Amino acid sequence: MAHQKLLMAMVGLFVLAAGGIFALMNQSGEELKWTEVDSSSLVAGLTFEGEEEADPAEGARELTDQKRIASAAQNSLSGALSQGEKESAPSPAVQPQVPPSPKVSASQSKININTAGSEDLRRITGVGPVTAQRILDWRAANGLFYEIEDIKQVSGIGDATFEKMKNEITVGDVPPRPAPEAAEQEDAQVLKEPIAEKEPEKASQPPPPPLPPSTPEVSFPININTADRETLQHVTGIGLVIAQRIIDYRQDVSLFYYIEDIKNVNGIGDATFEKMKGQITVGDIVAPSPIPSPTPQPLPSPPPSPEPSKININTADYEELQEITGVGPVIARRIVNYREANGPFQSSEDIKLVNGIGEATFEKMKSEITI
């Protein structure tokens, strides 16, 4: 459409210019005839055939008018062409400002192991429902993953699995890993300030009295005729069970008149007595003397030793089992494990089914055990 308007304007201006020139040149009413124009006509202007020679001054005026009209027509045509070109020339296109497309960083395409749920975690190579739940449990117990390598602390994720997943995971924008000593230094600083303020006041105060000991001190030797169960357990070789047997012996049988009498208690043999004899005493007790008679009387026989109490191998605990001859911590643990796996022993001989108890060991212990 712009080119058509330009063409029509150019044609109209050309017609107007030609008409003006023709009107000026035809003022005398004579028909104009074009003559050949030599090289001088470019300067002198137009000449007409049959025209009488006119006054030179008049001719100069006409020539000046013709040049002025021709120049005006040419300027009008040039202006129209220039204006048409300006109108027809396409205005420089204004490029719309297209907002730059957001750059998607590589980390946005990875799965954030600090925020991802179970479904997102299962999209990671090597992570199934069980491992995804372990990751969630680890986060709940320990907090953030500060580096992707921290995921190897989750059970089931080793170096091989980590190598497969490391390009698929990220920890996001997490703060720096806290230094392990930062909290301790902060607590130390908090504690230091009030201490520094109270130092002058403390210097003028007497020191606080010493705290009483948590457990009473035990002095040796221990009187086996008066000591309670807790005190007796300080003696080498005496545990909870043996201490109770010593008390039962004192109450049911007799006091100990000599330290060797403690060997009458079931579970205390010569070897155990050798370890404890420097730690025990019977106190200021005197053995009763026989009643004098006019005739010599045979000395009363010593009271029979009470039948030692037997240990029930179906109910005795780990410590009580160790009081049996030949049973140490390892065998006691095996007896307990056997009971838990197979139920109670049906007879005393069944204890030989426990690994480590053979015929020789059974012969030593059979008088001390029962079911």
Coordinates of C-alpha atoms in Angstrom, one line a residue:
M1 CA 0.0 0.0 0.0
A2 CA 2.8 2.4 0.8
H3 CA 4.5 1.8 -2.6
Q4 CA 1.2 2.5 -4.4
K5 CA 0.8 5.8 -2.6
L6 CA 4.4 6.8 -3.5
L7 CA 3.8 5.9 -7.2
M8 CA 0.6 7.9 -7.4
A9 CA 2.3 10.9 -5.7
M10 CA 5.2 10.8 -8.2
V11 CA 2.8 10.7 -11.2
G12 CA 0.7 13.6 -9.9
L13 CA 3.8 15.8 -9.3
F14 CA 5.2 15.0 -12.7
V15 CA 1.9 15.9 -14.4
L16 CA 1.7 19.2 -12.4
A17 CA 5.3 20.1 -13.3
A18 CA 4.8 19.3 -17.0
G19 CA 1.6 21.4 -17.0
G20 CA 3.2 24.4 -15.5
I21 CA 6.1 24.3 -17.9
F22 CA 3.7 24.0 -20.9
A23 CA 1.6 26.9 -19.6
L24 CA 4.6 29.2 -19.3
M25 CA 6.0 28.3 -22.6
N26 CA 2.7 28.8 -24.4
Q27 CA 1.9 32.3 -23.3
S28 CA 2.0 33.7 -26.8
G29 CA -0.7 31.3 -28.0
E30 CA 1.6 29.7 -30.5
E31 CA 2.1 25.9 -30.8
L32 CA 5.3 24.9 -29.4
K33 CA 7.7 22.8 -31.3
W34 CA 10.7 21.1 -29.9
T35 CA 13.9 21.6 -31.6
E36 CA 17.1 19.7 -31.3
V37 CA 19.0 20.7 -28.3
D38 CA 22.7 21.0 -28.7
S39 CA 25.2 21.0 -25.9
S40 CA 24.6 24.7 -25.4
S41 CA 21.0 24.2 -24.6
L42 CA 21.9 22.7 -21.2
V43 CA 23.0 26.2 -20.3
A44 CA 20.9 28.5 -22.5
G45 CA 17.6 26.7 -22.0
L46 CA 14.9 25.8 -24.5
T47 CA 14.6 27.4 -28.1
F48 CA 11.6 27.2 -30.3
E49 CA 11.6 26.9 -34.1
G50 CA 10.0 29.9 -36.0
E51 CA 10.3 32.2 -33.1
E52 CA 11.3 35.7 -33.9
E53 CA 14.4 37.0 -32.3
A54 CA 13.4 38.9 -29.2
D55 CA 15.0 41.5 -27.2
P56 CA 18.0 40.1 -25.4
A57 CA 16.8 41.4 -22.0
E58 CA 13.4 39.9 -22.5
G59 CA 15.0 36.6 -23.5
A60 CA 17.1 36.7 -20.4
R61 CA 14.1 37.2 -18.2
E62 CA 12.2 34.4 -19.9
L63 CA 15.2 32.1 -19.5
T64 CA 15.4 33.0 -15.8
D65 CA 11.7 32.3 -15.3
Q66 CA 12.0 28.9 -17.1
K67 CA 15.0 27.9 -15.0
R68 CA 13.2 28.9 -11.8
I69 CA 10.1 26.9 -12.8
A70 CA 12.2 23.9 -13.8
S71 CA 14.2 24.1 -10.5
A72 CA 10.9 24.5 -8.5
A73 CA 9.5 21.4 -10.3
Q74 CA 12.7 19.5 -9.8
N75 CA 12.8 20.4 -6.1
S76 CA 9.1 19.5 -5.6
L77 CA 9.8 16.1 -7.4
S78 CA 12.9 15.5 -5.3
G79 CA 11.0 16.4 -2.1
A80 CA 8.1 14.1 -3.0
L81 CA 10.5 11.3 -3.8
S82 CA 12.4 11.9 -0.5
Q83 CA 9.1 12.0 1.4
G84 CA 7.9 8.9 -0.3
E85 CA 11.0 7.0 0.4
K86 CA 10.7 8.0 4.1
E87 CA 7.1 6.9 4.1
S88 CA 7.8 3.7 2.2
A89 CA 11.0 2.9 4.0
P90 CA 10.1 0.4 6.7
S91 CA 10.6 1.8 10.1
P92 CA 13.2 -0.1 12.1
A93 CA 11.4 -2.9 13.8
V94 CA 11.3 -2.6 17.5
Q95 CA 12.4 -5.9 18.8
P96 CA 10.2 -6.9 21.7
Q97 CA 12.1 -7.4 24.9
V98 CA 11.9 -11.1 25.5
P99 CA 12.7 -12.0 29.0
P100 CA 15.7 -14.3 29.2
S101 CA 14.7 -17.8 29.8
P102 CA 15.6 -18.9 33.3
K103 CA 18.8 -20.9 33.4
V104 CA 18.2 -24.3 34.9
S105 CA 21.2 -25.2 36.9
A106 CA 22.4 -28.8 37.0
S107 CA 21.6 -29.0 40.7
Q108 CA 17.9 -28.2 40.0
S109 CA 17.6 -31.4 38.0
K110 CA 19.0 -33.4 40.9
I111 CA 17.1 -34.8 43.8
N112 CA 17.6 -33.0 47.1
I113 CA 18.3 -35.7 49.7
N114 CA 17.5 -33.2 52.5
T115 CA 14.0 -32.4 51.4
A116 CA 12.9 -35.2 49.1
G117 CA 10.1 -37.5 50.2
S118 CA 10.0 -41.3 49.9
E119 CA 8.7 -41.3 46.3
D120 CA 11.4 -38.8 45.1
L121 CA 14.1 -40.7 46.9
R122 CA 13.1 -44.0 45.1
R123 CA 13.9 -42.3 41.8
I124 CA 17.6 -42.3 42.8
T125 CA 19.6 -45.2 41.3
G126 CA 20.0 -47.9 43.9
V127 CA 17.3 -46.6 46.3
G128 CA 14.3 -48.7 47.0
P129 CA 11.5 -48.4 49.5
V130 CA 13.6 -49.8 52.4
T131 CA 16.6 -47.5 51.7
A132 CA 14.3 -44.5 51.1
Q133 CA 12.8 -45.1 54.6
R134 CA 16.3 -45.4 56.1
I135 CA 17.3 -42.1 54.6
L136 CA 14.2 -40.4 56.1
D137 CA 15.0 -42.1 59.5
W138 CA 18.6 -40.9 59.3
R139 CA 17.5 -37.3 58.6
A140 CA 15.0 -37.5 61.6
A141 CA 17.8 -38.7 63.9
N142 CA 20.8 -36.8 62.7
G143 CA 19.6 -33.7 60.8
L144 CA 20.9 -32.5 57.5
F145 CA 23.2 -34.0 55.0
Y146 CA 25.9 -31.4 54.6
E147 CA 27.7 -33.2 51.7
I148 CA 26.4 -35.8 49.3
E149 CA 29.0 -38.2 50.7
D150 CA 27.2 -38.1 54.0
I151 CA 24.5 -40.4 52.5
K152 CA 27.0 -43.3 52.9
Q153 CA 26.3 -43.1 56.6
V154 CA 22.8 -44.6 55.8
S155 CA 22.8 -48.3 56.3
G156 CA 22.8 -50.1 52.9
I157 CA 24.6 -47.4 50.9
G158 CA 28.2 -48.2 50.4
D159 CA 30.9 -46.8 48.0
A160 CA 29.6 -48.8 45.0
T161 CA 26.0 -47.6 45.4
F162 CA 27.2 -44.0 46.0
E163 CA 29.2 -44.0 42.8
K164 CA 26.0 -44.9 40.9
M165 CA 23.9 -42.2 42.5
K166 CA 26.3 -39.3 43.1
N167 CA 25.4 -37.5 39.9
E168 CA 21.7 -37.7 40.7
I169 CA 21.7 -36.1 44.2
T170 CA 22.3 -32.8 45.9
V171 CA 22.1 -31.4 49.4
G172 CA 20.7 -28.0 48.3
D173 CA 21.6 -24.8 50.0
V174 CA 22.7 -26.0 53.5
P175 CA 24.6 -24.0 56.0
P176 CA 28.3 -25.0 56.6
R177 CA 28.8 -28.1 58.7
P178 CA 29.0 -26.9 62.4
A179 CA 32.5 -27.4 63.9
P180 CA 32.4 -30.0 66.6
E181 CA 34.2 -27.7 69.1
A182 CA 31.9 -24.7 68.5
A183 CA 29.2 -25.8 70.9
E184 CA 31.8 -26.7 73.6
Q185 CA 33.6 -23.3 73.2
E186 CA 30.3 -21.5 73.5
D187 CA 29.3 -23.4 76.6
A188 CA 32.8 -22.8 78.1
Q189 CA 32.4 -19.1 77.4
V190 CA 29.0 -18.9 79.0
L191 CA 30.3 -20.7 82.1
K192 CA 33.4 -18.7 82.2
E193 CA 31.7 -15.3 82.5
P194 CA 29.7 -15.9 85.7
I195 CA 32.7 -17.6 87.3
A196 CA 34.9 -14.6 86.5
E197 CA 32.4 -12.3 88.2
K198 CA 32.1 -14.4 91.4
E199 CA 35.8 -15.1 91.8
P200 CA 36.5 -12.3 94.3
E201 CA 33.4 -13.4 96.4
K202 CA 34.6 -17.0 96.4
A203 CA 38.0 -16.0 97.7
S204 CA 36.5 -14.7 100.9
Q205 CA 34.3 -17.7 101.6
P206 CA 35.5 -20.9 103.2
P207 CA 35.6 -24.0 101.0
P208 CA 32.5 -26.1 101.1
P209 CA 32.7 -29.3 103.2
P210 CA 33.6 -32.5 101.4
L211 CA 30.7 -34.5 100.1
P212 CA 30.1 -37.8 101.9
P213 CA 31.3 -40.9 100.1
S214 CA 28.7 -42.5 98.0
T215 CA 29.4 -45.9 99.5
P216 CA 30.6 -46.7 103.0
E217 CA 34.2 -47.6 103.4
V218 CA 34.9 -51.2 104.3
S219 CA 37.7 -52.0 106.7
F220 CA 39.4 -55.3 106.6
P221 CA 39.5 -57.9 108.0
I222 CA 35.7 -58.4 107.8
N223 CA 34.0 -60.2 110.6
I224 CA 32.2 -63.1 109.0
N225 CA 30.0 -63.6 112.1
T226 CA 28.5 -60.1 112.0
A227 CA 28.9 -58.7 108.5
D228 CA 25.8 -58.2 106.4
R229 CA 25.3 -59.5 102.9
E230 CA 26.6 -56.3 101.1
T231 CA 29.7 -56.2 103.3
L232 CA 30.5 -59.9 102.8
Q233 CA 30.6 -59.3 99.0
H234 CA 33.7 -57.2 99.4
V235 CA 35.6 -60.4 100.3
T236 CA 37.5 -62.0 97.4
G237 CA 35.5 -65.0 96.0
I238 CA 32.2 -64.1 97.7
G239 CA 29.3 -63.0 95.5
L240 CA 25.6 -62.5 96.2
V241 CA 24.8 -66.2 96.5
I242 CA 27.7 -67.2 98.7
A243 CA 27.1 -64.2 101.0
Q244 CA 23.5 -65.4 101.5
R245 CA 24.8 -68.9 102.2
I246 CA 27.2 -67.6 104.9
I247 CA 24.3 -65.8 106.6
D248 CA 22.1 -68.9 106.4
Y249 CA 24.9 -71.0 107.9
R250 CA 25.3 -68.6 110.9
Q251 CA 21.5 -68.5 111.6
D252 CA 20.7 -72.2 111.0
V253 CA 23.9 -74.1 112.0
S254 CA 26.5 -72.2 114.0
L255 CA 28.7 -69.3 114.3
F256 CA 32.2 -69.4 112.9
Y257 CA 34.6 -70.1 115.7
Y258 CA 37.6 -70.3 113.3
I259 CA 38.1 -68.7 110.0
E260 CA 38.6 -72.2 108.5
D261 CA 34.9 -73.0 109.4
I262 CA 33.9 -70.9 106.5
K263 CA 34.8 -73.8 104.2
N264 CA 31.8 -75.6 105.6
V265 CA 29.7 -73.2 103.5
N266 CA 28.7 -74.8 100.2
G267 CA 30.8 -73.2 97.4
I268 CA 33.9 -72.3 99.4
G269 CA 36.7 -74.7 98.9
D270 CA 40.4 -74.7 99.7
A271 CA 41.3 -72.6 96.7
T272 CA 38.7 -69.9 97.5
F273 CA 39.7 -69.9 101.2
E274 CA 43.3 -69.3 100.4
K275 CA 42.3 -66.1 98.5
M276 CA 40.1 -64.8 101.3
K277 CA 41.7 -65.9 104.5
G278 CA 43.7 -62.6 104.9
Q279 CA 40.5 -60.6 104.6
I280 CA 38.2 -62.3 107.2
T281 CA 38.1 -62.7 110.9
V282 CA 35.7 -64.4 113.5
G283 CA 36.0 -61.6 116.0
D284 CA 36.3 -62.1 119.8
I285 CA 34.3 -65.3 119.9
V286 CA 35.4 -68.3 122.0
A287 CA 34.5 -71.9 121.2
P288 CA 32.2 -73.3 123.8
S289 CA 34.0 -75.7 126.2
P290 CA 32.4 -79.0 127.3
I291 CA 30.6 -79.1 130.7
P292 CA 32.9 -80.5 133.4
S293 CA 31.7 -83.8 135.0
P294 CA 33.1 -86.0 137.8
T295 CA 33.7 -88.7 135.4
P296 CA 35.3 -88.2 132.1
Q297 CA 32.7 -88.0 129.4
P298 CA 33.4 -88.4 125.7
L299 CA 33.6 -85.2 123.9
P300 CA 30.5 -84.4 121.9
S301 CA 30.9 -85.1 118.3
P302 CA 30.8 -82.0 116.2
P303 CA 27.4 -81.3 114.7
P304 CA 27.0 -82.8 111.3
S305 CA 27.6 -80.5 108.4
P306 CA 24.3 -79.3 106.9
E307 CA 23.5 -80.7 103.6
P308 CA 24.7 -78.0 101.2
S309 CA 21.9 -76.2 99.4
K310 CA 21.9 -77.2 95.7
I311 CA 21.6 -74.8 92.8
N312 CA 18.6 -75.2 90.6
I313 CA 20.0 -75.2 87.1
N314 CA 16.6 -74.4 85.6
T315 CA 16.1 -71.2 87.6
A316 CA 19.6 -70.0 88.7
D317 CA 20.7 -66.8 87.0
Y318 CA 24.0 -66.0 85.3
E319 CA 25.8 -65.2 88.6
E320 CA 24.4 -68.1 90.6
L321 CA 25.4 -70.6 88.0
Q322 CA 29.0 -69.5 88.4
E323 CA 28.9 -70.7 92.0
I324 CA 28.8 -74.3 90.7
T325 CA 32.1 -76.1 90.6
G326 CA 33.6 -76.0 87.1
V327 CA 31.2 -73.3 85.8
G328 CA 32.7 -70.0 84.8
P329 CA 31.3 -67.0 83.0
V330 CA 31.4 -68.8 79.6
I331 CA 29.8 -72.0 80.7
A332 CA 27.2 -70.1 82.7
R333 CA 26.2 -68.1 79.6
R334 CA 26.0 -71.4 77.6
I335 CA 23.7 -72.9 80.2
V336 CA 21.4 -69.9 80.1
N337 CA 21.4 -69.9 76.2
Y338 CA 20.6 -73.7 76.2
R339 CA 17.6 -73.1 78.5
E340 CA 16.3 -70.3 76.3
A341 CA 16.7 -72.4 73.2
N342 CA 15.5 -75.9 74.4
G343 CA 13.5 -75.3 77.6
P344 CA 14.3 -76.5 81.1
F345 CA 16.5 -79.5 81.9
Q346 CA 14.6 -82.7 82.5
S347 CA 17.3 -84.2 84.7
S348 CA 20.6 -83.1 86.2
E349 CA 22.4 -85.3 83.7
D350 CA 21.0 -83.1 80.9
I351 CA 23.5 -80.4 81.8
K352 CA 26.1 -82.5 79.9
L353 CA 24.3 -81.5 76.7
V354 CA 25.8 -78.0 77.2
N355 CA 29.0 -77.5 75.3
G356 CA 32.0 -77.7 77.6
I357 CA 30.5 -79.9 80.3
G358 CA 31.7 -83.5 80.1
E359 CA 31.7 -86.5 82.4
A360 CA 34.6 -85.3 84.5
T361 CA 33.0 -81.8 85.1
F362 CA 29.6 -83.4 85.8
E363 CA 31.1 -85.6 88.5
K364 CA 32.4 -82.6 90.3
M365 CA 29.2 -80.6 90.1
K366 CA 26.4 -83.2 90.4
S367 CA 26.2 -83.0 94.2
E368 CA 25.7 -79.2 93.9
I369 CA 22.9 -79.1 91.3
T370 CA 19.3 -80.0 91.1
I371 CA 16.3 -79.4 88.8

